[in-house]
Amino acid sequence: MLRLAKRLLSKGLHVTPATTEIARHRMLTSSSATTTANSIDGISLIFLSDGLSVDHDCKTNLDHYMDSLGQADPANLSSIILHHHSHGGRKFSCIITNPFIPWASDVAVEHGIPCALLWLQPCSLYSIYYRFYNHLNQFPSSTNPNISVESQGLPLLNTEDLLSFVLPANPFGSFPNVFCGLFQNMKKMKWVLANSFHELKSQAIDSMFDIHLIRPIGREDQAVDTGVEMWKSEDNCIEWLINNNQIRNVISTANGEYRNRIEKL
């Protein structure tokens, strides 16, 4: 989101990112960027109180954290918009949200502000989620768990190719409910901004043209990289790979994208 903010600023637009107090605490303690209490690399930020302390363990209490966000932050965001307008600020022309705060579109509609979704995962996943949560395709169910999914712009997807969120046995607590609320309210979003470029995911993007407009934001511009991190990276794995002289097999994994199987490298 901060990289997108810097791109928009470079075009002469006024941008004010908003995030939670917990996120600010993580950025201040983990980031290598020039970070102060209210700005990162010169970008002014607004912080929302999520009703929890910065020491709250979000990993083990994730459902409670998501519930707290949904209860506290819509009113907080609305108050920020009203305060901005009452103090002579420019009218907001757009609110850009991410998949994990679907209530932002409700606040945008309440204030008559167009809303866009910044989709951070591959466009193929957006297509799968949208079709699943809006019941546009048949997906595996408890009565038919081994069904294959046919989706325009994607190869035939078997059960083992699909994400856990769209399977009957889903272990991820509140996240499916968050995504369900997001994709069933997409009519409130004017645009979907994909963290991609058209040539990379042309079939998945084009397959959604008649359903919801996806606008790729293009290749990442390294010149505007913020260098902001919310967790300190661990170098132990890289050191082990470099310094270990024994012959070993290394498996690299990535979450969130369907890839054709490569039988032999």
PDB file of C-alpha atoms in Angstrom:
ATOM      1  CA  MET A   1       0.000   0.000   0.000  1.00  0.00           C
ATOM      2  CA  LEU A   2       2.854   2.414   0.796  1.00  0.00           C
ATOM      3  CA  ARG A   3       4.506   1.658  -2.542  1.00  0.00           C
ATOM      4  CA  LEU A   4       1.248   2.534  -4.288  1.00  0.00           C
ATOM      5  CA  ALA A   5       1.036   5.706  -2.185  1.00  0.00           C
ATOM      6  CA  LYS A   6       4.487   6.766  -3.360  1.00  0.00           C
ATOM      7  CA  ARG A   7       3.555   6.086  -6.980  1.00  0.00           C
ATOM      8  CA  LEU A   8       0.453   8.245  -6.639  1.00  0.00           C
ATOM      9  CA  LEU A   9       2.441  11.000  -4.921  1.00  0.00           C
ATOM     10  CA  SER A  10       4.920  10.990  -7.805  1.00  0.00           C
ATOM     11  CA  LYS A  11       1.977  11.795 -10.122  1.00  0.00           C
ATOM     12  CA  GLY A  12       1.107  14.894  -8.099  1.00  0.00           C
ATOM     13  CA  LEU A  13      -1.774  13.403  -6.104  1.00  0.00           C
ATOM     14  CA  HIS A  14      -2.336  13.968  -2.379  1.00  0.00           C
ATOM     15  CA  VAL A  15      -2.292  10.657  -0.514  1.00  0.00           C
ATOM     16  CA  THR A  16      -2.882   9.911   3.183  1.00  0.00           C
ATOM     17  CA  PRO A  17      -2.450   6.238   4.172  1.00  0.00           C
ATOM     18  CA  ALA A  18      -4.307   5.063   7.272  1.00  0.00           C
ATOM     19  CA  THR A  19      -3.453   1.972   9.303  1.00  0.00           C
ATOM     20  CA  THR A  20      -3.721   0.637  12.850  1.00  0.00           C
ATOM     21  CA  GLU A  21      -1.715   1.471  15.955  1.00  0.00           C
ATOM     22  CA  ILE A  22      -0.376  -2.086  16.022  1.00  0.00           C
ATOM     23  CA  ALA A  23       0.920  -1.646  12.454  1.00  0.00           C
ATOM     24  CA  ARG A  24       2.631   1.619  13.434  1.00  0.00           C
ATOM     25  CA  HIS A  25       4.370  -0.088  16.352  1.00  0.00           C
ATOM     26  CA  ARG A  26       5.646  -2.860  14.071  1.00  0.00           C
ATOM     27  CA  MET A  27       6.899  -0.420  11.435  1.00  0.00           C
ATOM     28  CA  LEU A  28       8.720   1.709  13.999  1.00  0.00           C
ATOM     29  CA  THR A  29      10.497  -1.311  15.477  1.00  0.00           C
ATOM     30  CA  SER A  30      11.202  -3.310  12.292  1.00  0.00           C
ATOM     31  CA  SER A  31      11.555  -0.923   9.355  1.00  0.00           C
ATOM     32  CA  SER A  32      14.807   0.231   7.788  1.00  0.00           C
ATOM     33  CA  ALA A  33      13.046   3.205   6.173  1.00  0.00           C
ATOM     34  CA  THR A  34      13.112   6.740   7.563  1.00  0.00           C
ATOM     35  CA  THR A  35      10.246   6.329   9.999  1.00  0.00           C
ATOM     36  CA  THR A  36       8.818   8.722  12.600  1.00  0.00           C
ATOM     37  CA  ALA A  37       5.750   8.515  14.803  1.00  0.00           C
ATOM     38  CA  ASN A  38       3.487   9.920  12.051  1.00  0.00           C
ATOM     39  CA  SER A  39       5.339   9.504   8.757  1.00  0.00           C
ATOM     40  CA  ILE A  40       7.355   7.038   6.687  1.00  0.00           C
ATOM     41  CA  ASP A  41       9.846   8.324   4.122  1.00  0.00           C
ATOM     42  CA  GLY A  42       8.031  11.657   4.125  1.00  0.00           C
ATOM     43  CA  ILE A  43       4.523  10.198   3.691  1.00  0.00           C
ATOM     44  CA  SER A  44       2.100  11.427   6.366  1.00  0.00           C
ATOM     45  CA  LEU A  45       0.091   8.620   7.950  1.00  0.00           C
ATOM     46  CA  ILE A  46      -3.065   8.484  10.049  1.00  0.00           C
ATOM     47  CA  PHE A  47      -3.425   5.767  12.665  1.00  0.00           C
ATOM     48  CA  LEU A  48      -6.657   4.146  13.808  1.00  0.00           C
ATOM     49  CA  SER A  49      -7.145   2.791  17.295  1.00  0.00           C
ATOM     50  CA  ASP A  50      -8.234  -0.829  17.044  1.00  0.00           C
ATOM     51  CA  GLY A  51      -9.126  -1.000  20.717  1.00  0.00           C
ATOM     52  CA  LEU A  52      -6.196  -3.293  21.526  1.00  0.00           C
ATOM     53  CA  SER A  53      -2.765  -2.743  23.020  1.00  0.00           C
ATOM     54  CA  VAL A  54       0.337  -2.909  20.827  1.00  0.00           C
ATOM     55  CA  ASP A  55       1.362  -6.018  22.778  1.00  0.00           C
ATOM     56  CA  HIS A  56      -1.758  -7.915  21.722  1.00  0.00           C
ATOM     57  CA  ASP A  57      -0.802 -11.304  20.273  1.00  0.00           C
ATOM     58  CA  CYS A  58      -2.580 -11.185  16.907  1.00  0.00           C
ATOM     59  CA  LYS A  59      -1.235 -14.561  15.804  1.00  0.00           C
ATOM     60  CA  THR A  60      -2.849 -16.600  18.555  1.00  0.00           C
ATOM     61  CA  ASN A  61      -5.911 -14.335  18.882  1.00  0.00           C
ATOM     62  CA  LEU A  62      -6.496 -13.528  15.217  1.00  0.00           C
ATOM     63  CA  ASP A  63     -10.274 -13.964  15.287  1.00  0.00           C
ATOM     64  CA  HIS A  64     -10.551 -11.582  18.243  1.00  0.00           C
ATOM     65  CA  TYR A  65      -8.300  -9.069  16.475  1.00  0.00           C
ATOM     66  CA  MET A  66     -10.359  -9.130  13.256  1.00  0.00           C
ATOM     67  CA  ASP A  67     -13.583  -8.744  15.252  1.00  0.00           C
ATOM     68  CA  SER A  68     -12.099  -5.776  17.112  1.00  0.00           C
ATOM     69  CA  LEU A  69     -11.102  -4.104  13.837  1.00  0.00           C
ATOM     70  CA  GLY A  70     -14.576  -4.561  12.416  1.00  0.00           C
ATOM     71  CA  GLN A  71     -16.214  -3.091  15.512  1.00  0.00           C
ATOM     72  CA  ALA A  72     -13.935  -0.118  16.244  1.00  0.00           C
ATOM     73  CA  ASP A  73     -12.421   1.096  12.999  1.00  0.00           C
ATOM     74  CA  PRO A  74     -15.446   1.911  10.773  1.00  0.00           C
ATOM     75  CA  ALA A  75     -16.436   4.659  13.225  1.00  0.00           C
ATOM     76  CA  ASN A  76     -12.789   5.738  13.574  1.00  0.00           C
ATOM     77  CA  LEU A  77     -12.333   6.040   9.803  1.00  0.00           C
ATOM     78  CA  SER A  78     -15.605   7.950   9.485  1.00  0.00           C
ATOM     79  CA  SER A  79     -14.457  10.365  12.203  1.00  0.00           C
ATOM     80  CA  ILE A  80     -11.165  10.963  10.381  1.00  0.00           C
ATOM     81  CA  ILE A  81     -13.030  11.844   7.168  1.00  0.00           C
ATOM     82  CA  LEU A  82     -15.380  14.231   8.995  1.00  0.00           C
ATOM     83  CA  HIS A  83     -12.487  15.853  10.890  1.00  0.00           C
ATOM     84  CA  HIS A  84     -10.551  16.319   7.642  1.00  0.00           C
ATOM     85  CA  HIS A  85     -13.493  18.043   5.939  1.00  0.00           C
ATOM     86  CA  SER A  86     -14.374  20.224   8.949  1.00  0.00           C
ATOM     87  CA  HIS A  87     -10.812  21.595   9.061  1.00  0.00           C
ATOM     88  CA  GLY A  88     -10.799  22.745   5.447  1.00  0.00           C
ATOM     89  CA  GLY A  89      -9.145  19.702   3.941  1.00  0.00           C
ATOM     90  CA  ARG A  90      -9.689  18.707   0.335  1.00  0.00           C
ATOM     91  CA  LYS A  91     -12.552  16.351  -0.387  1.00  0.00           C
ATOM     92  CA  PHE A  92     -11.336  12.768  -0.677  1.00  0.00           C
ATOM     93  CA  SER A  93     -11.727  11.599  -4.280  1.00  0.00           C
ATOM     94  CA  CYS A  94     -11.131   7.909  -3.544  1.00  0.00           C
ATOM     95  CA  ILE A  95     -10.630   5.460  -0.683  1.00  0.00           C
ATOM     96  CA  ILE A  96      -8.339   2.528  -1.520  1.00  0.00           C
ATOM     97  CA  THR A  97      -8.706  -0.473   0.751  1.00  0.00           C
ATOM     98  CA  ASN A  98      -7.218  -3.963   0.952  1.00  0.00           C
ATOM     99  CA  PRO A  99      -8.974  -7.367   1.168  1.00  0.00           C
ATOM    100  CA  PHE A 100      -8.773  -7.594   4.958  1.00  0.00           C
ATOM    101  CA  ILE A 101     -10.880  -4.524   5.797  1.00  0.00           C
ATOM    102  CA  PRO A 102     -14.062  -4.999   3.741  1.00  0.00           C
ATOM    103  CA  TRP A 103     -15.979  -2.515   5.915  1.00  0.00           C
ATOM    104  CA  ALA A 104     -14.004   0.373   4.362  1.00  0.00           C
ATOM    105  CA  SER A 105     -16.333   0.262   1.348  1.00  0.00           C
ATOM    106  CA  ASP A 106     -19.334   0.811   3.656  1.00  0.00           C
ATOM    107  CA  VAL A 107     -17.676   3.921   5.108  1.00  0.00           C
ATOM    108  CA  ALA A 108     -16.848   5.168   1.605  1.00  0.00           C
ATOM    109  CA  VAL A 109     -20.457   4.755   0.453  1.00  0.00           C
ATOM    110  CA  GLU A 110     -21.711   6.508   3.599  1.00  0.00           C
ATOM    111  CA  HIS A 111     -19.619   9.581   2.737  1.00  0.00           C
ATOM    112  CA  GLY A 112     -20.219   9.456  -1.018  1.00  0.00           C
ATOM    113  CA  ILE A 113     -16.585   8.644  -1.841  1.00  0.00           C
ATOM    114  CA  PRO A 114     -15.653   6.179  -4.631  1.00  0.00           C
ATOM    115  CA  CYS A 115     -13.848   3.100  -3.319  1.00  0.00           C
ATOM    116  CA  ALA A 116     -11.195   0.888  -4.908  1.00  0.00           C
ATOM    117  CA  LEU A 117      -9.754  -2.452  -3.798  1.00  0.00           C
ATOM    118  CA  LEU A 118      -5.999  -2.999  -3.947  1.00  0.00           C
ATOM    119  CA  TRP A 119      -5.718  -6.739  -4.601  1.00  0.00           C
ATOM    120  CA  LEU A 120      -2.329  -7.933  -3.361  1.00  0.00           C
ATOM    121  CA  GLN A 121      -2.471 -11.552  -4.538  1.00  0.00           C
ATOM    122  CA  PRO A 122      -2.389 -12.953  -8.102  1.00  0.00           C
ATOM    123  CA  CYS A 123      -5.320 -12.052 -10.359  1.00  0.00           C
ATOM    124  CA  SER A 124      -6.115 -15.752 -10.806  1.00  0.00           C
ATOM    125  CA  LEU A 125      -6.896 -15.948  -7.074  1.00  0.00           C
ATOM    126  CA  TYR A 126      -9.197 -12.954  -7.305  1.00  0.00           C
ATOM    127  CA  SER A 127     -11.099 -14.726 -10.085  1.00  0.00           C
ATOM    128  CA  ILE A 128     -11.397 -17.932  -8.015  1.00  0.00           C
ATOM    129  CA  TYR A 129     -12.524 -16.145  -4.843  1.00  0.00           C
ATOM    130  CA  TYR A 130     -15.028 -13.952  -6.677  1.00  0.00           C
ATOM    131  CA  ARG A 131     -16.634 -16.910  -8.414  1.00  0.00           C
ATOM    132  CA  PHE A 132     -16.678 -18.963  -5.208  1.00  0.00           C
ATOM    133  CA  TYR A 133     -18.208 -16.372  -2.861  1.00  0.00           C
ATOM    134  CA  ASN A 134     -20.757 -15.252  -5.466  1.00  0.00           C
ATOM    135  CA  HIS A 135     -21.705 -18.848  -6.387  1.00  0.00           C
ATOM    136  CA  LEU A 136     -20.826 -18.457 -10.078  1.00  0.00           C
ATOM    137  CA  ASN A 137     -19.115 -21.858 -10.367  1.00  0.00           C
ATOM    138  CA  GLN A 138     -19.413 -25.251  -8.718  1.00  0.00           C
ATOM    139  CA  PHE A 139     -16.770 -25.871  -6.069  1.00  0.00           C
ATOM    140  CA  PRO A 140     -16.013 -28.886  -3.843  1.00  0.00           C
ATOM    141  CA  SER A 141     -18.594 -29.394  -1.095  1.00  0.00           C
ATOM    142  CA  SER A 142     -19.109 -31.799   1.785  1.00  0.00           C
ATOM    143  CA  THR A 143     -21.367 -33.912  -0.451  1.00  0.00           C
ATOM    144  CA  ASN A 144     -19.126 -33.669  -3.527  1.00  0.00           C
ATOM    145  CA  PRO A 145     -15.578 -33.045  -2.233  1.00  0.00           C
ATOM    146  CA  ASN A 146     -13.667 -34.173  -5.330  1.00  0.00           C
ATOM    147  CA  ILE A 147     -15.290 -32.001  -7.982  1.00  0.00           C
ATOM    148  CA  SER A 148     -12.984 -30.221 -10.447  1.00  0.00           C
ATOM    149  CA  VAL A 149     -13.527 -26.513 -11.064  1.00  0.00           C
ATOM    150  CA  GLU A 150     -13.792 -25.048 -14.533  1.00  0.00           C
ATOM    151  CA  SER A 151     -13.164 -21.304 -14.580  1.00  0.00           C
ATOM    152  CA  GLN A 152     -12.729 -19.112 -17.629  1.00  0.00           C
ATOM    153  CA  GLY A 153      -9.132 -18.016 -18.125  1.00  0.00           C
ATOM    154  CA  LEU A 154      -7.726 -20.729 -15.841  1.00  0.00           C
ATOM    155  CA  PRO A 155      -6.765 -24.385 -16.338  1.00  0.00           C
ATOM    156  CA  LEU A 156      -9.001 -27.105 -14.933  1.00  0.00           C
ATOM    157  CA  LEU A 157      -8.535 -27.019 -11.151  1.00  0.00           C
ATOM    158  CA  ASN A 158      -8.668 -30.203  -9.106  1.00  0.00           C
ATOM    159  CA  THR A 159      -9.190 -30.266  -5.345  1.00  0.00           C
ATOM    160  CA  GLU A 160      -5.457 -30.352  -4.616  1.00  0.00           C
ATOM    161  CA  ASP A 161      -4.969 -27.228  -6.766  1.00  0.00           C
ATOM    162  CA  LEU A 162      -7.488 -25.105  -4.860  1.00  0.00           C
ATOM    163  CA  LEU A 163      -7.011 -22.821  -1.895  1.00  0.00           C
ATOM    164  CA  SER A 164      -8.104 -23.951   1.551  1.00  0.00           C
ATOM    165  CA  PHE A 165     -10.560 -21.039   1.774  1.00  0.00           C
ATOM    166  CA  VAL A 166     -12.789 -22.574  -0.910  1.00  0.00           C
ATOM    167  CA  LEU A 167     -12.714 -26.146   0.415  1.00  0.00           C
ATOM    168  CA  PRO A 168     -15.334 -27.658   2.777  1.00  0.00           C
ATOM    169  CA  ALA A 169     -12.778 -28.346   5.536  1.00  0.00           C
ATOM    170  CA  ASN A 170     -11.409 -24.847   6.084  1.00  0.00           C
ATOM    171  CA  PRO A 171      -9.090 -24.353   9.101  1.00  0.00           C
ATOM    172  CA  PHE A 172      -8.698 -20.567   8.893  1.00  0.00           C
ATOM    173  CA  GLY A 173     -11.218 -19.221  11.393  1.00  0.00           C
ATOM    174  CA  SER A 174     -12.513 -15.718  10.633  1.00  0.00           C
ATOM    175  CA  PHE A 175     -10.691 -15.087   7.345  1.00  0.00           C
ATOM    176  CA  PRO A 176     -13.270 -16.851   5.139  1.00  0.00           C
ATOM    177  CA  ASN A 177     -15.971 -14.658   6.681  1.00  0.00           C
ATOM    178  CA  VAL A 178     -13.889 -11.558   5.922  1.00  0.00           C
ATOM    179  CA  PHE A 179     -13.454 -12.619   2.292  1.00  0.00           C
ATOM    180  CA  CYS A 180     -17.124 -13.546   2.008  1.00  0.00           C
ATOM    181  CA  GLY A 181     -18.111 -10.053   3.135  1.00  0.00           C
ATOM    182  CA  LEU A 182     -15.629  -8.521   0.712  1.00  0.00           C
ATOM    183  CA  PHE A 183     -16.628 -10.402  -2.422  1.00  0.00           C
ATOM    184  CA  GLN A 184     -20.358 -10.223  -1.811  1.00  0.00           C
ATOM    185  CA  ASN A 185     -20.039  -6.426  -1.485  1.00  0.00           C
ATOM    186  CA  MET A 186     -17.888  -5.855  -4.563  1.00  0.00           C
ATOM    187  CA  LYS A 187     -20.710  -3.801  -6.104  1.00  0.00           C
ATOM    188  CA  LYS A 188     -19.595  -1.031  -3.727  1.00  0.00           C
ATOM    189  CA  MET A 189     -16.114  -1.025  -5.289  1.00  0.00           C
ATOM    190  CA  LYS A 190     -15.615   1.083  -8.403  1.00  0.00           C
ATOM    191  CA  TRP A 191     -12.257  -0.433  -9.311  1.00  0.00           C
ATOM    192  CA  VAL A 192      -9.999  -3.377  -8.484  1.00  0.00           C
ATOM    193  CA  LEU A 193      -6.323  -2.413  -8.642  1.00  0.00           C
ATOM    194  CA  ALA A 194      -4.257  -5.537  -9.214  1.00  0.00           C
ATOM    195  CA  ASN A 195      -0.669  -5.829  -8.028  1.00  0.00           C
ATOM    196  CA  SER A 196       0.299  -7.129 -11.453  1.00  0.00           C
ATOM    197  CA  PHE A 197       0.554  -6.172 -15.110  1.00  0.00           C
ATOM    198  CA  HIS A 198      -1.713  -7.311 -17.926  1.00  0.00           C
ATOM    199  CA  GLU A 199       0.805  -9.422 -19.839  1.00  0.00           C
ATOM    200  CA  LEU A 200       1.486 -11.547 -16.749  1.00  0.00           C
ATOM    201  CA  LYS A 201      -2.140 -12.507 -16.035  1.00  0.00           C
ATOM    202  CA  SER A 202      -3.961 -11.554 -19.237  1.00  0.00           C
ATOM    203  CA  GLN A 203      -6.313 -14.565 -19.340  1.00  0.00           C
ATOM    204  CA  ALA A 204      -7.432 -14.257 -15.709  1.00  0.00           C
ATOM    205  CA  ILE A 205      -7.860 -10.477 -16.023  1.00  0.00           C
ATOM    206  CA  ASP A 206      -9.783 -10.673 -19.306  1.00  0.00           C
ATOM    207  CA  SER A 207     -12.050 -13.422 -17.954  1.00  0.00           C
ATOM    208  CA  MET A 208     -13.351 -10.982 -15.315  1.00  0.00           C
ATOM    209  CA  PHE A 209     -14.050  -8.136 -17.750  1.00  0.00           C
ATOM    210  CA  ASP A 210     -17.829  -8.650 -17.833  1.00  0.00           C
ATOM    211  CA  ILE A 211     -18.016  -9.146 -14.037  1.00  0.00           C
ATOM    212  CA  HIS A 212     -15.736  -6.558 -12.461  1.00  0.00           C
ATOM    213  CA  LEU A 213     -13.166  -4.222 -13.948  1.00  0.00           C
ATOM    214  CA  ILE A 214      -9.585  -5.077 -12.956  1.00  0.00           C
ATOM    215  CA  ARG A 215      -6.890  -2.460 -13.520  1.00  0.00           C
ATOM    216  CA  PRO A 216      -3.285  -3.735 -13.236  1.00  0.00           C
ATOM    217  CA  ILE A 217      -1.060  -1.106 -11.621  1.00  0.00           C
ATOM    218  CA  GLY A 218       2.017  -2.274 -13.548  1.00  0.00           C
ATOM    219  CA  ARG A 219       5.510  -3.402 -12.693  1.00  0.00           C
ATOM    220  CA  GLU A 220       6.916  -2.244  -9.390  1.00  0.00           C
ATOM    221  CA  ASP A 221       9.081   0.860  -9.648  1.00  0.00           C
ATOM    222  CA  GLN A 222      12.193   0.208  -7.601  1.00  0.00           C
ATOM    223  CA  ALA A 223      12.830   3.962  -7.423  1.00  0.00           C
ATOM    224  CA  VAL A 224       9.792   4.406  -5.171  1.00  0.00           C
ATOM    225  CA  ASP A 225      10.328   1.367  -2.957  1.00  0.00           C
ATOM    226  CA  THR A 226       9.703   2.433   0.648  1.00  0.00           C
ATOM    227  CA  GLY A 227      11.726  -0.324   2.267  1.00  0.00           C
ATOM    228  CA  VAL A 228       9.090  -0.519   5.003  1.00  0.00           C
ATOM    229  CA  GLU A 229       8.831  -3.785   6.891  1.00  0.00           C
ATOM    230  CA  MET A 230       6.491  -4.866   9.687  1.00  0.00           C
ATOM    231  CA  TRP A 231       8.654  -7.796  10.794  1.00  0.00           C
ATOM    232  CA  LYS A 232      12.410  -8.089  11.111  1.00  0.00           C
ATOM    233  CA  SER A 233      13.754 -10.562   8.595  1.00  0.00           C
ATOM    234  CA  GLU A 234      15.789 -13.541   9.750  1.00  0.00           C
ATOM    235  CA  ASP A 235      19.004 -14.266   7.865  1.00  0.00           C
ATOM    236  CA  ASN A 236      19.703 -17.678   9.420  1.00  0.00           C
ATOM    237  CA  CYS A 237      18.268 -19.588   6.461  1.00  0.00           C
ATOM    238  CA  ILE A 238      20.357 -17.698   3.880  1.00  0.00           C
ATOM    239  CA  GLU A 239      23.497 -18.137   5.972  1.00  0.00           C
ATOM    240  CA  TRP A 240      22.803 -21.868   6.212  1.00  0.00           C
ATOM    241  CA  LEU A 241      22.394 -22.141   2.437  1.00  0.00           C
ATOM    242  CA  ILE A 242      25.621 -20.236   1.779  1.00  0.00           C
ATOM    243  CA  ASN A 243      27.825 -21.841   4.420  1.00  0.00           C
ATOM    244  CA  ASN A 244      26.604 -25.438   4.361  1.00  0.00           C
ATOM    245  CA  ASN A 245      28.942 -27.479   2.154  1.00  0.00           C
ATOM    246  CA  GLN A 246      26.984 -30.710   2.323  1.00  0.00           C
ATOM    247  CA  ILE A 247      24.895 -31.807  -0.648  1.00  0.00           C
ATOM    248  CA  ARG A 248      21.264 -31.175   0.263  1.00  0.00           C
ATOM    249  CA  ASN A 249      17.916 -30.735  -1.429  1.00  0.00           C
ATOM    250  CA  VAL A 250      16.188 -27.390  -0.910  1.00  0.00           C
ATOM    251  CA  ILE A 251      12.465 -26.947  -1.504  1.00  0.00           C
ATOM    252  CA  SER A 252      11.221 -23.419  -2.147  1.00  0.00           C
ATOM    253  CA  THR A 253       7.515 -22.798  -1.529  1.00  0.00           C
ATOM    254  CA  ALA A 254       5.245 -19.837  -2.281  1.00  0.00           C
ATOM    255  CA  ASN A 255       1.703 -19.251  -1.080  1.00  0.00           C
ATOM    256  CA  GLY A 256      -1.236 -18.151  -3.128  1.00  0.00           C
ATOM    257  CA  GLU A 257      -0.649 -18.997  -6.770  1.00  0.00           C
ATOM    258  CA  TYR A 258      -1.582 -21.904  -9.007  1.00  0.00           C
ATOM    259  CA  ARG A 259       1.417 -23.191 -10.943  1.00  0.00           C
ATOM    260  CA  ASN A 260       1.713 -25.979 -13.464  1.00  0.00           C
ATOM    261  CA  ARG A 261       3.601 -28.925 -12.048  1.00  0.00           C
ATOM    262  CA  ILE A 262       7.155 -29.395 -13.210  1.00  0.00           C
ATOM    263  CA  GLU A 263       7.951 -33.082 -13.100  1.00  0.00           C
ATOM    264  CA  LYS A 264      11.674 -32.741 -13.510  1.00  0.00           C
ATOM    265  CA  LEU A 265      13.998 -29.743 -13.193  1.00  0.00           C
TER     266      LEU A 265
END
